[in-house]
Short mmCIF file of C-alpha atoms in Angstrom, two decimals:
data_model
loop_
_atom_site.label_atom_id
_atom_site.label_comp_id
_atom_site.label_asym_id
_atom_site.label_seq_id
_atom_site.Cartn_x
_atom_site.Cartn_y
_atom_site.Cartn_z
CA ASP A 1 118.03 72.53 96.43
CA ALA A 2 119.52 75.59 97.94
CA GLY A 3 117.29 78.66 98.53
CA VAL A 4 117.95 82.14 97.92
CA ILE A 5 120.88 83.10 100.60
CA GLN A 6 122.02 86.23 102.39
CA SER A 7 124.74 87.52 104.31
CA PRO A 8 124.81 88.82 107.11
CA ARG A 9 121.72 87.60 108.66
CA HIS A 10 122.43 90.31 111.67
CA GLU A 11 124.48 93.74 111.32
CA VAL A 12 125.05 96.08 113.95
CA THR A 13 126.97 99.29 112.79
CA GLU A 14 127.78 103.01 113.69
CA MET A 15 126.09 105.58 111.32
CA GLY A 16 128.37 106.71 108.89
CA GLN A 17 129.88 103.20 107.75
CA GLU A 18 129.57 101.88 105.30
CA VAL A 19 127.45 98.39 104.73
CA THR A 20 127.26 95.63 102.28
CA LEU A 21 124.44 93.13 102.43
CA ARG A 22 124.92 90.01 99.95
CA CYS A 23 122.30 87.69 97.82
CA LYS A 24 123.21 84.39 95.91
CA PRO A 25 119.90 83.64 93.66
CA ILE A 26 118.39 80.14 93.59
CA SER A 27 120.51 78.85 90.69
CA GLY A 28 118.82 78.95 87.00
CA HIS A 29 116.64 82.22 88.11
CA ASP A 30 117.19 84.85 85.62
CA TYR A 31 115.23 87.74 88.20
CA LEU A 32 116.95 88.63 91.32
CA PHE A 33 115.13 91.50 93.44
CA TRP A 34 115.95 93.37 96.79
CA TYR A 35 113.19 94.45 99.19
CA ARG A 36 113.32 96.32 102.32
CA GLN A 37 110.75 95.90 104.81
CA THR A 38 109.87 98.48 108.11
CA MET A 39 107.20 99.05 110.28
CA MET A 40 105.80 102.21 108.30
CA ARG A 41 106.11 101.40 104.83
CA GLY A 42 106.23 97.31 105.12
CA LEU A 43 107.45 95.85 102.40
CA GLU A 44 108.74 97.90 99.09
CA LEU A 45 110.99 96.90 96.28
CA LEU A 46 114.42 98.89 95.97
CA ILE A 47 115.48 97.41 92.39
CA TYR A 48 115.71 94.32 90.66
CA PHE A 49 118.20 92.61 87.71
CA ASN A 50 117.42 90.98 84.81
CA ASN A 51 120.14 88.64 83.89
CA ASN A 52 122.48 90.49 85.87
CA VAL A 53 121.30 93.74 84.26
CA PRO A 54 119.69 96.35 87.08
CA ILE A 55 116.00 96.99 85.07
CA ASP A 56 114.16 99.20 87.47
CA ASP A 57 115.93 100.99 90.36
CA SER A 58 113.03 103.62 91.24
CA GLY A 59 112.60 102.37 94.44
CA MET A 60 116.05 103.18 95.73
CA PRO A 61 115.67 105.76 98.10
CA GLU A 62 119.06 108.05 97.86
CA ASP A 63 122.15 107.96 96.39
CA ARG A 64 123.62 106.30 99.58
CA PHE A 65 122.35 103.02 97.98
CA SER A 66 123.75 101.09 95.44
CA ALA A 67 123.29 97.31 93.69
CA LYS A 68 125.48 95.53 91.91
CA MET A 69 124.84 91.96 90.45
CA PRO A 70 128.68 91.23 88.72
CA ASN A 71 127.44 87.38 87.61
CA ALA A 72 124.51 85.48 87.74
CA SER A 73 125.29 84.06 91.57
CA PHE A 74 125.95 86.85 93.83
CA SER A 75 124.50 90.47 93.96
CA THR A 76 125.42 93.31 96.50
CA LEU A 77 123.55 95.95 98.20
CA LYS A 78 125.47 98.39 99.50
CA ILE A 79 124.72 101.67 101.86
CA GLN A 80 127.70 104.56 101.40
CA PRO A 81 127.24 106.20 104.70
CA SER A 82 124.62 104.57 106.50
CA GLU A 83 122.12 106.46 108.65
CA PRO A 84 120.04 105.49 111.22
CA ARG A 85 116.60 105.57 109.47
CA ASP A 86 118.42 103.08 106.84
CA SER A 87 117.43 100.11 110.06
CA ALA A 88 115.18 97.62 108.72
CA VAL A 89 115.15 93.76 107.61
CA TYR A 90 116.47 93.86 103.67
CA PHE A 91 115.31 90.67 101.92
CA CYS A 92 116.52 89.40 98.36
CA ALA A 93 114.04 87.30 96.16
CA SER A 94 114.54 85.24 92.93
CA SER A 95 112.65 84.04 90.20
CA PHE A 96 112.86 82.33 87.27
CA GLY A 97 110.59 84.47 84.50
CA HIS A 98 109.23 87.26 86.36
CA SER A 99 105.47 88.66 86.34
CA ASN A 100 103.89 85.48 85.73
CA GLN A 101 106.05 83.18 88.18
CA PRO A 102 107.06 82.81 92.14
CA GLN A 103 109.19 85.05 93.75
CA HIS A 104 111.22 83.09 96.23
CA PHE A 105 112.83 85.10 99.18
CA GLY A 106 115.78 84.86 101.48
CA ASP A 107 116.03 84.60 105.02
CA GLY A 108 116.52 88.66 105.19
CA THR A 109 119.45 90.40 106.74
CA ARG A 110 118.37 92.52 109.99
CA LEU A 111 120.57 95.82 109.72
CA SER A 112 120.21 98.19 112.73
CA ILE A 113 122.44 101.76 112.32
CA LEU A 114 123.27 103.31 115.72
CA GLY B 1 99.38 101.72 91.39
CA ILE B 2 97.92 98.28 92.42
CA GLN B 3 95.90 98.60 96.16
CA VAL B 4 95.99 95.39 97.63
CA GLU B 5 93.98 95.11 100.93
CA GLN B 6 94.22 92.27 103.58
CA SER B 7 91.64 91.42 106.15
CA PRO B 8 91.19 91.10 109.20
CA PRO B 9 94.45 92.89 110.10
CA ASP B 10 94.56 90.87 113.16
CA LEU B 11 93.02 87.27 114.44
CA ILE B 12 93.41 85.81 117.41
CA LEU B 13 92.05 81.82 117.90
CA GLN B 14 92.22 78.91 119.61
CA GLU B 15 94.44 75.78 118.38
CA GLY B 16 92.48 73.70 116.92
CA ALA B 17 90.05 76.67 115.01
CA ASN B 18 89.42 77.21 111.12
CA SER B 19 90.34 80.66 109.77
CA THR B 20 89.79 82.53 106.39
CA LEU B 21 91.90 85.13 105.24
CA ARG B 22 90.98 87.70 102.66
CA CYS B 23 93.00 89.72 99.77
CA ASN B 24 91.17 92.41 97.68
CA PHE B 25 93.13 93.86 94.74
CA SER B 26 92.34 96.60 92.91
CA ASP B 27 93.26 95.57 89.34
CA SER B 28 93.63 92.35 87.33
CA VAL B 29 96.71 90.54 87.91
CA ASN B 30 99.00 87.81 86.50
CA ASN B 31 100.54 86.48 89.62
CA LEU B 32 99.43 86.54 93.41
CA GLN B 33 101.52 85.24 96.30
CA TRP B 34 100.51 84.26 99.83
CA PHE B 35 103.53 84.61 102.30
CA HIS B 36 103.95 83.81 105.93
CA GLN B 37 106.02 85.81 108.00
CA ASN B 38 106.92 83.72 110.90
CA PRO B 39 108.29 84.76 114.15
CA TRP B 40 111.64 84.52 113.34
CA GLY B 41 111.03 87.46 110.40
CA GLN B 42 111.07 84.51 107.32
CA LEU B 43 109.15 84.83 104.57
CA ILE B 44 108.15 81.49 103.47
CA ASN B 45 106.19 80.84 100.26
CA LEU B 46 102.97 79.26 100.79
CA PHE B 47 101.13 79.42 97.69
CA TYR B 48 101.71 80.90 93.91
CA ILE B 49 97.93 81.19 93.09
CA PRO B 50 96.88 84.00 90.49
CA SER B 51 93.79 82.09 89.79
CA GLY B 52 92.21 78.88 90.96
CA THR B 53 92.89 76.48 93.99
CA LYS B 54 95.41 74.91 95.83
CA GLN B 55 95.90 73.08 98.58
CA ASN B 56 98.88 71.94 101.00
CA GLY B 57 98.28 70.07 103.64
CA ARG B 58 96.18 71.86 105.85
CA LEU B 59 96.54 75.07 104.07
CA SER B 60 94.16 75.96 100.91
CA ALA B 61 93.86 79.09 98.52
CA THR B 62 92.01 80.07 96.05
CA THR B 63 91.50 83.09 93.64
CA VAL B 64 88.47 84.42 91.94
CA ALA B 65 90.37 86.49 89.60
CA THR B 66 87.39 87.89 87.75
CA GLU B 67 86.07 89.14 91.21
CA ARG B 68 89.71 90.51 92.21
CA TYR B 69 89.83 88.71 95.69
CA SER B 70 91.91 85.47 96.92
CA LEU B 71 91.22 83.44 100.21
CA LEU B 72 93.38 81.69 102.29
CA TYR B 73 92.32 78.73 104.47
CA ILE B 74 93.77 77.38 107.25
CA SER B 75 92.17 74.54 108.95
CA SER B 76 92.93 72.81 112.62
CA SER B 77 95.36 75.57 113.58
CA GLN B 78 98.35 74.95 115.43
CA THR B 79 100.63 77.41 117.43
CA THR B 80 103.22 77.06 114.72
CA ASP B 81 100.74 78.80 112.15
CA SER B 82 101.42 81.99 114.31
CA GLY B 83 102.66 84.90 112.66
CA VAL B 84 101.94 87.62 109.96
CA TYR B 85 100.06 86.84 106.34
CA PHE B 86 100.86 88.18 103.47
CA CYS B 87 99.46 88.39 99.95
CA ALA B 88 101.41 90.22 97.42
CA VAL B 89 100.40 90.90 93.68
CA ILE B 90 101.69 91.96 90.35
CA SER B 91 99.14 93.72 88.54
CA ASN B 92 98.87 92.99 84.60
CA PHE B 93 99.28 96.50 84.12
CA GLY B 94 101.89 98.98 85.04
CA ASN B 95 105.17 98.60 86.60
CA GLU B 96 105.62 94.53 87.21
CA LYS B 97 106.44 95.39 91.16
CA LEU B 98 105.45 92.60 93.67
CA THR B 99 103.18 94.95 95.43
CA PHE B 100 102.33 93.38 99.54
CA GLY B 101 99.39 94.19 101.20
CA THR B 102 99.53 95.28 104.94
CA GLY B 103 98.88 91.77 105.87
CA THR B 104 97.14 89.75 108.70
CA ARG B 105 98.60 88.67 111.96
CA LEU B 106 97.61 85.41 113.49
CA THR B 107 98.13 84.66 116.81
CA ILE B 108 97.21 80.90 117.81
CA ILE B 109 96.39 80.40 121.57
CA PRO B 110 97.39 76.92 122.94
#
């Protein structure tokens, strides 16, 4: 079975540009999570969806960040405008159920903002 | 929020050695996962183990929920076991977020 699929794997762009990260969750999973990993802060949850509806976006760092889930098989995380401090690895994860079910992670997108 | 502490922070072992990684958490949990982040950055699910014991090949894990800790055992280690091992939990109380520990960096020397 296909796991969580993220694209692109790597993104290098200049400060001020819009960045769009994409995620396809595992089919049948009803929860989708976006995480960010940095050396300073480790792995932290940005936002999560249940049945395509955003439930908790308290981890989203600023208004420059937005996430959408237009259907059960696709989600995007956008940064506009991007800044060098947004450089990090962004992971998407999905699960069937939430607290008492395992989350499955994609391979991540390594983002570098110059 | 819940605190997750992992020990040791770094571990260097010879190939073939056994190791035990520990995860302590500050509150009761209904979700505990162990992950291996390999040198390519991928987060690999090892175990979903909020309680009890599981084994998968050379790896096994035990969670003693009442005492708020989990252990990951790696036997006959191989160079491919190198990477960072993370423990992550969701508390029974609070915000239902998967909270990660700071990880144990394991280096296996041939």
